[in-house]
Amino acid sequence: MVLRGEAFMKTFNIKKIVISVVIALAVLVVGASSLHAVPAGHTGVVTRFGAVDDTVLSEGLHVVIPFVTRVVDMNNQVTKAEVVSASASKDLQTVNSTVALNYRIESLSAASVYQNIGVNYENVVVIPAIQEAVKSVMAQYTAEELITLRQTVGAEIQEEISSKLTPYGFSTQSVNIVDFQFSEEFNAAIEAKQTAQQNALKAEQDLARVKVEAEQKIAEAQAEAESYRLKSQEITDQMLKMEFIDKWDGKLPVVVSDGQSLFNIDSILDSAASSAGSTSDSASSTTE
């Protein structure tokens, strides 16, 4: 009897320990289920028995009702969606464009987005909105304008996307046109046009250079002619003076001033040269 009693007590103690452990584990599970931590940059959308509650949870640790309340964390951080879209320009050129959209979900709209769209909102709403906006805007510009007015085109695409996503609770931060791809024929035409423009610019620059060089040569010729004229004039004057000296009879004019004779040989030579020059000119005129 004593042995049976001891065996019963041992069995009872083991069961007691097992039950205690099970209860402790259950308490831990329930306790853990009653706490939810919303990550930074997220909004916790609360559902009760599957229905979305109007109450949303901010960042941090919150107490919820286990097995009744479920929290879905919706990302409010800026997210990038990049789309490759094929469209036609105004002049019917095929354009493959890569467009990147930076967007986010407004915190106050997190519950509405989850309820009406779900967690796959990017594929359901965002990407189709980008594709539609790109096609709509591209059709308003020629292929060449898409290149030259790239910034304007990007701004219009963002405006078009915003008009589509804002009603759902999304905020568009920026749109970047990452790349434009055109047909090989269009690229060849653009390259040929650029080459022609470069050749025309080079020809214009060459013409301007030739004009400047010609003006420089004219200026040099004029300066050389003027120098030659001055030298010729100087030589002519000297020759006239020499001719006068050869013909001079040695007599000097006398000027009396205060009882003294004065004369200036330079003035006499200059006067004689002038006279000789005049005589030469008269003779030439008579001969003609």
Short mmCIF file of C-alpha atoms in Angstrom, two decimals:
data_model
loop_
_atom_site.label_atom_id
_atom_site.label_comp_id
_atom_site.label_asym_id
_atom_site.label_seq_id
_atom_site.Cartn_x
_atom_site.Cartn_y
_atom_site.Cartn_z
CA MET A 1 0.00 0.00 0.00
CA VAL A 2 2.82 2.35 0.86
CA LEU A 3 4.48 1.73 -2.52
CA ARG A 4 1.21 2.38 -4.34
CA GLY A 5 0.80 5.64 -2.45
CA GLU A 6 4.29 6.77 -3.35
CA ALA A 7 3.77 5.89 -7.03
CA PHE A 8 0.50 7.82 -7.10
CA MET A 9 2.13 10.89 -5.59
CA LYS A 10 4.94 10.79 -8.15
CA THR A 11 2.43 10.51 -11.03
CA PHE A 12 0.35 13.34 -9.56
CA ASN A 13 3.38 15.60 -9.26
CA ILE A 14 4.41 14.94 -12.87
CA LYS A 15 0.92 15.76 -14.14
CA LYS A 16 0.91 18.87 -12.03
CA ILE A 17 4.22 20.02 -13.51
CA VAL A 18 3.06 19.31 -17.08
CA ILE A 19 -0.17 21.23 -16.57
CA SER A 20 1.74 24.15 -15.08
CA VAL A 21 4.09 24.24 -18.05
CA VAL A 22 1.18 24.10 -20.51
CA ILE A 23 -0.60 26.93 -18.70
CA ALA A 24 2.58 29.01 -18.66
CA LEU A 25 3.09 28.46 -22.37
CA ALA A 26 -0.52 29.38 -23.06
CA VAL A 27 -0.12 32.57 -21.04
CA LEU A 28 3.02 33.43 -22.99
CA VAL A 29 1.32 32.79 -26.33
CA VAL A 30 -1.70 34.88 -25.37
CA GLY A 31 0.51 37.60 -23.98
CA ALA A 32 2.60 37.71 -27.13
CA SER A 33 -0.51 37.74 -29.31
CA SER A 34 -1.88 40.72 -27.41
CA LEU A 35 1.12 42.88 -28.39
CA HIS A 36 1.91 44.28 -31.85
CA ALA A 37 4.79 46.53 -32.86
CA VAL A 38 4.18 48.81 -35.86
CA PRO A 39 7.52 49.45 -37.65
CA ALA A 40 8.82 52.93 -38.37
CA GLY A 41 7.33 54.47 -41.50
CA HIS A 42 4.24 52.25 -41.37
CA THR A 43 0.61 52.51 -40.32
CA GLY A 44 -1.14 49.60 -38.61
CA VAL A 45 -4.53 48.81 -40.16
CA VAL A 46 -6.74 47.05 -37.60
CA THR A 47 -9.17 44.30 -38.61
CA ARG A 48 -11.65 42.59 -36.25
CA PHE A 49 -12.93 39.22 -37.44
CA GLY A 50 -11.80 40.20 -40.96
CA ALA A 51 -13.55 43.58 -41.07
CA VAL A 52 -11.42 46.72 -41.42
CA ASP A 53 -11.71 49.00 -38.40
CA ASP A 54 -11.68 52.79 -38.70
CA THR A 55 -8.94 52.92 -36.07
CA VAL A 56 -5.35 52.82 -37.29
CA LEU A 57 -2.20 52.32 -35.22
CA SER A 58 0.82 54.58 -35.39
CA GLU A 59 4.45 53.49 -35.06
CA GLY A 60 5.36 51.66 -31.85
CA LEU A 61 4.08 48.93 -29.52
CA HIS A 62 0.32 48.41 -29.10
CA VAL A 63 -1.95 46.05 -27.12
CA VAL A 64 -4.54 44.19 -29.19
CA ILE A 65 -7.16 41.54 -28.46
CA PRO A 66 -5.69 38.11 -29.29
CA PHE A 67 -7.47 35.96 -31.90
CA VAL A 68 -9.98 38.78 -32.48
CA THR A 69 -7.87 41.68 -33.69
CA ARG A 70 -5.37 41.48 -36.54
CA VAL A 71 -3.00 44.28 -37.56
CA VAL A 72 -1.72 44.76 -41.13
CA ASP A 73 1.29 47.05 -41.46
CA MET A 74 0.95 49.37 -44.48
CA ASN A 75 4.14 51.03 -45.72
CA ASN A 76 4.03 54.86 -45.76
CA GLN A 77 7.63 55.30 -46.86
CA VAL A 78 8.53 56.60 -50.32
CA THR A 79 8.59 53.69 -52.77
CA LYS A 80 9.89 53.56 -56.33
CA ALA A 81 7.95 51.92 -59.13
CA GLU A 82 9.80 51.64 -62.47
CA VAL A 83 7.88 50.87 -65.63
CA VAL A 84 8.97 50.18 -69.22
CA SER A 85 6.19 51.29 -71.54
CA ALA A 86 5.81 51.20 -75.34
CA SER A 87 3.86 54.10 -76.84
CA ALA A 88 3.54 56.21 -79.99
CA SER A 89 4.58 59.83 -80.38
CA LYS A 90 2.58 62.55 -82.15
CA ASP A 91 4.42 61.83 -85.40
CA LEU A 92 3.74 58.10 -84.98
CA GLN A 93 7.25 57.12 -83.92
CA THR A 94 7.48 54.10 -81.62
CA VAL A 95 8.91 55.09 -78.24
CA ASN A 96 10.01 52.64 -75.55
CA SER A 97 10.32 54.71 -72.39
CA THR A 98 11.49 53.79 -68.91
CA VAL A 99 9.74 55.90 -66.27
CA ALA A 100 10.37 55.80 -62.50
CA LEU A 101 7.73 57.05 -60.06
CA ASN A 102 8.46 57.83 -56.40
CA TYR A 103 5.23 57.63 -54.40
CA ARG A 104 3.86 56.88 -50.95
CA ILE A 105 0.61 56.00 -49.20
CA GLU A 106 -0.83 58.77 -47.02
CA SER A 107 -1.09 57.60 -43.40
CA LEU A 108 -4.75 58.58 -43.14
CA SER A 109 -5.53 56.63 -46.32
CA ALA A 110 -3.81 53.40 -45.29
CA ALA A 111 -7.04 51.71 -44.13
CA SER A 112 -8.89 52.77 -47.28
CA VAL A 113 -6.11 51.48 -49.54
CA TYR A 114 -6.05 48.14 -47.74
CA GLN A 115 -9.82 47.82 -47.77
CA ASN A 116 -10.39 48.82 -51.41
CA ILE A 117 -7.21 47.62 -53.11
CA GLY A 118 -5.29 45.33 -50.76
CA VAL A 119 -1.58 44.92 -50.21
CA ASN A 120 -0.84 44.34 -53.92
CA TYR A 121 -1.70 47.95 -54.71
CA GLU A 122 1.38 48.57 -56.86
CA ASN A 123 0.43 46.00 -59.50
CA VAL A 124 -3.29 46.75 -59.23
CA VAL A 125 -3.29 50.56 -59.36
CA VAL A 126 0.15 52.22 -59.49
CA ILE A 127 1.77 50.54 -62.51
CA PRO A 128 -1.36 50.76 -64.72
CA ALA A 129 -1.65 54.46 -63.85
CA ILE A 130 1.96 55.06 -64.93
CA GLN A 131 1.50 53.19 -68.21
CA GLU A 132 -1.69 55.06 -69.07
CA ALA A 133 -0.20 58.45 -68.21
CA VAL A 134 2.92 57.79 -70.29
CA LYS A 135 0.92 56.82 -73.38
CA SER A 136 -1.38 59.83 -72.99
CA VAL A 137 1.43 62.38 -72.70
CA MET A 138 3.71 60.82 -75.34
CA ALA A 139 0.96 61.16 -77.95
CA GLN A 140 1.02 64.97 -77.51
CA TYR A 141 4.66 65.43 -78.60
CA THR A 142 6.74 64.53 -81.63
CA ALA A 143 9.69 62.22 -81.13
CA GLU A 144 12.14 65.10 -81.43
CA GLU A 145 10.16 67.17 -78.90
CA LEU A 146 10.28 64.29 -76.43
CA ILE A 147 14.07 64.66 -76.48
CA THR A 148 14.30 68.45 -76.37
CA LEU A 149 11.40 68.95 -73.92
CA ARG A 150 12.19 66.02 -71.64
CA GLN A 151 11.70 67.97 -68.39
CA THR A 152 8.33 69.32 -69.52
CA VAL A 153 7.20 65.86 -70.58
CA GLY A 154 8.19 64.45 -67.17
CA ALA A 155 6.21 67.15 -65.35
CA GLU A 156 3.09 66.42 -67.42
CA ILE A 157 3.43 62.68 -66.79
CA GLN A 158 3.62 63.31 -63.04
CA GLU A 159 0.54 65.54 -63.19
CA GLU A 160 -1.35 62.87 -65.11
CA ILE A 161 -0.33 60.14 -62.65
CA SER A 162 -1.29 62.31 -59.66
CA SER A 163 -4.77 62.83 -61.04
CA LYS A 164 -5.20 59.05 -61.17
CA LEU A 165 -3.60 58.03 -57.85
CA THR A 166 -4.58 60.87 -55.50
CA PRO A 167 -8.24 59.73 -55.21
CA TYR A 168 -6.99 56.37 -53.92
CA GLY A 169 -4.88 57.98 -51.19
CA PHE A 170 -1.46 57.97 -52.86
CA SER A 171 0.95 60.90 -52.97
CA THR A 172 3.26 61.18 -56.00
CA GLN A 173 6.65 62.61 -55.03
CA SER A 174 8.50 62.76 -58.35
CA VAL A 175 8.70 61.27 -61.84
CA ASN A 176 11.97 60.60 -63.67
CA ILE A 177 12.22 59.66 -67.32
CA VAL A 178 15.08 57.19 -67.08
CA ASP A 179 15.42 56.46 -70.79
CA PHE A 180 13.90 56.92 -74.24
CA GLN A 181 14.44 54.29 -76.93
CA PHE A 182 13.50 55.05 -80.54
CA SER A 183 13.63 53.03 -83.75
CA GLU A 184 16.94 52.62 -85.60
CA GLU A 185 15.59 54.66 -88.53
CA PHE A 186 14.74 57.60 -86.26
CA ASN A 187 18.12 57.43 -84.53
CA ALA A 188 19.84 57.47 -87.94
CA ALA A 189 17.78 60.50 -89.01
CA ILE A 190 18.64 62.37 -85.80
CA GLU A 191 22.32 61.56 -86.24
CA ALA A 192 22.25 62.79 -89.86
CA LYS A 193 20.55 66.02 -88.79
CA GLN A 194 23.11 66.63 -86.07
CA THR A 195 25.93 65.98 -88.55
CA ALA A 196 24.41 68.47 -91.00
CA GLN A 197 24.06 71.08 -88.27
CA GLN A 198 27.65 70.56 -87.19
CA ASN A 199 28.87 70.87 -90.80
CA ALA A 200 26.84 74.05 -91.30
CA LEU A 201 28.26 75.51 -88.11
CA LYS A 202 31.79 74.59 -89.18
CA ALA A 203 31.24 76.19 -92.60
CA GLU A 204 29.94 79.34 -90.94
CA GLN A 205 32.96 79.45 -88.65
CA ASP A 206 35.32 78.87 -91.60
CA LEU A 207 33.65 81.70 -93.53
CA ALA A 208 34.03 84.04 -90.58
CA ARG A 209 37.68 83.03 -90.24
CA VAL A 210 38.36 83.64 -93.95
CA LYS A 211 36.65 87.03 -93.74
CA VAL A 212 38.80 88.04 -90.78
CA GLU A 213 41.95 86.85 -92.54
CA ALA A 214 40.99 88.84 -95.67
CA GLU A 215 40.40 91.96 -93.61
CA GLN A 216 43.77 91.47 -91.96
CA LYS A 217 45.47 91.15 -95.35
CA ILE A 218 43.73 94.31 -96.62
CA ALA A 219 44.84 96.20 -93.53
CA GLU A 220 48.40 94.94 -94.01
CA ALA A 221 48.36 95.95 -97.69
CA GLN A 222 47.03 99.40 -96.86
CA ALA A 223 49.71 99.86 -94.21
CA GLU A 224 52.38 98.71 -96.64
CA ALA A 225 51.09 101.07 -99.36
CA GLU A 226 51.08 104.00 -96.96
CA SER A 227 54.62 103.16 -95.90
CA TYR A 228 55.71 102.96 -99.52
CA ARG A 229 54.03 106.31 -100.29
CA LEU A 230 55.81 108.02 -97.41
CA LYS A 231 59.15 106.54 -98.44
CA SER A 232 58.56 107.59 -102.05
CA GLN A 233 57.71 111.11 -100.94
CA GLU A 234 60.86 111.29 -98.87
CA ILE A 235 63.00 110.04 -101.77
CA THR A 236 61.38 112.51 -104.16
CA ASP A 237 62.09 115.44 -101.83
CA GLN A 238 65.71 114.40 -101.52
CA MET A 239 66.09 114.03 -105.28
CA LEU A 240 64.65 117.50 -105.88
CA LYS A 241 67.08 119.00 -103.40
CA MET A 242 69.96 117.22 -105.09
CA GLU A 243 68.81 118.47 -108.49
CA PHE A 244 68.70 122.04 -107.18
CA ILE A 245 72.18 121.76 -105.76
CA ASP A 246 73.47 120.47 -109.09
CA LYS A 247 71.98 123.48 -110.89
CA TRP A 248 72.84 126.07 -108.22
CA ASP A 249 75.26 128.80 -109.36
CA GLY A 250 76.66 129.29 -105.84
CA LYS A 251 75.01 132.65 -105.23
CA LEU A 252 73.03 133.13 -102.01
CA PRO A 253 70.28 135.66 -101.46
CA VAL A 254 71.18 138.27 -98.88
CA VAL A 255 68.76 139.61 -96.29
CA VAL A 256 69.87 142.63 -94.26
CA SER A 257 68.68 142.85 -90.65
CA ASP A 258 70.20 145.34 -88.21
CA GLY A 259 73.18 145.71 -90.43
CA GLN A 260 73.89 141.96 -90.64
CA SER A 261 73.40 139.52 -93.49
CA LEU A 262 71.14 136.51 -92.67
CA PHE A 263 70.26 133.43 -94.69
CA ASN A 264 68.79 129.98 -94.02
CA ILE A 265 70.10 127.26 -96.30
CA ASP A 266 67.31 124.75 -95.28
CA SER A 267 64.57 127.20 -96.20
CA ILE A 268 66.34 127.92 -99.46
CA LEU A 269 66.57 124.22 -100.30
CA ASP A 270 62.94 123.57 -99.32
CA SER A 271 61.83 126.54 -101.40
CA ALA A 272 63.92 125.44 -104.30
CA ALA A 273 62.64 121.88 -104.05
CA SER A 274 59.07 123.16 -104.03
CA SER A 275 59.77 125.32 -107.04
CA ALA A 276 61.40 122.45 -108.84
CA GLY A 277 58.50 120.21 -107.97
CA SER A 278 56.02 122.79 -109.28
CA THR A 279 58.06 123.20 -112.45
CA SER A 280 58.12 119.44 -112.91
CA ASP A 281 54.36 119.19 -112.39
CA SER A 282 53.76 122.06 -114.85
CA ALA A 283 55.92 120.39 -117.41
CA SER A 284 54.08 117.17 -116.97
CA SER A 285 50.76 118.96 -117.39
CA THR A 286 52.01 120.73 -120.53
CA THR A 287 53.23 117.46 -121.97
CA GLU A 288 49.87 115.87 -121.37
#
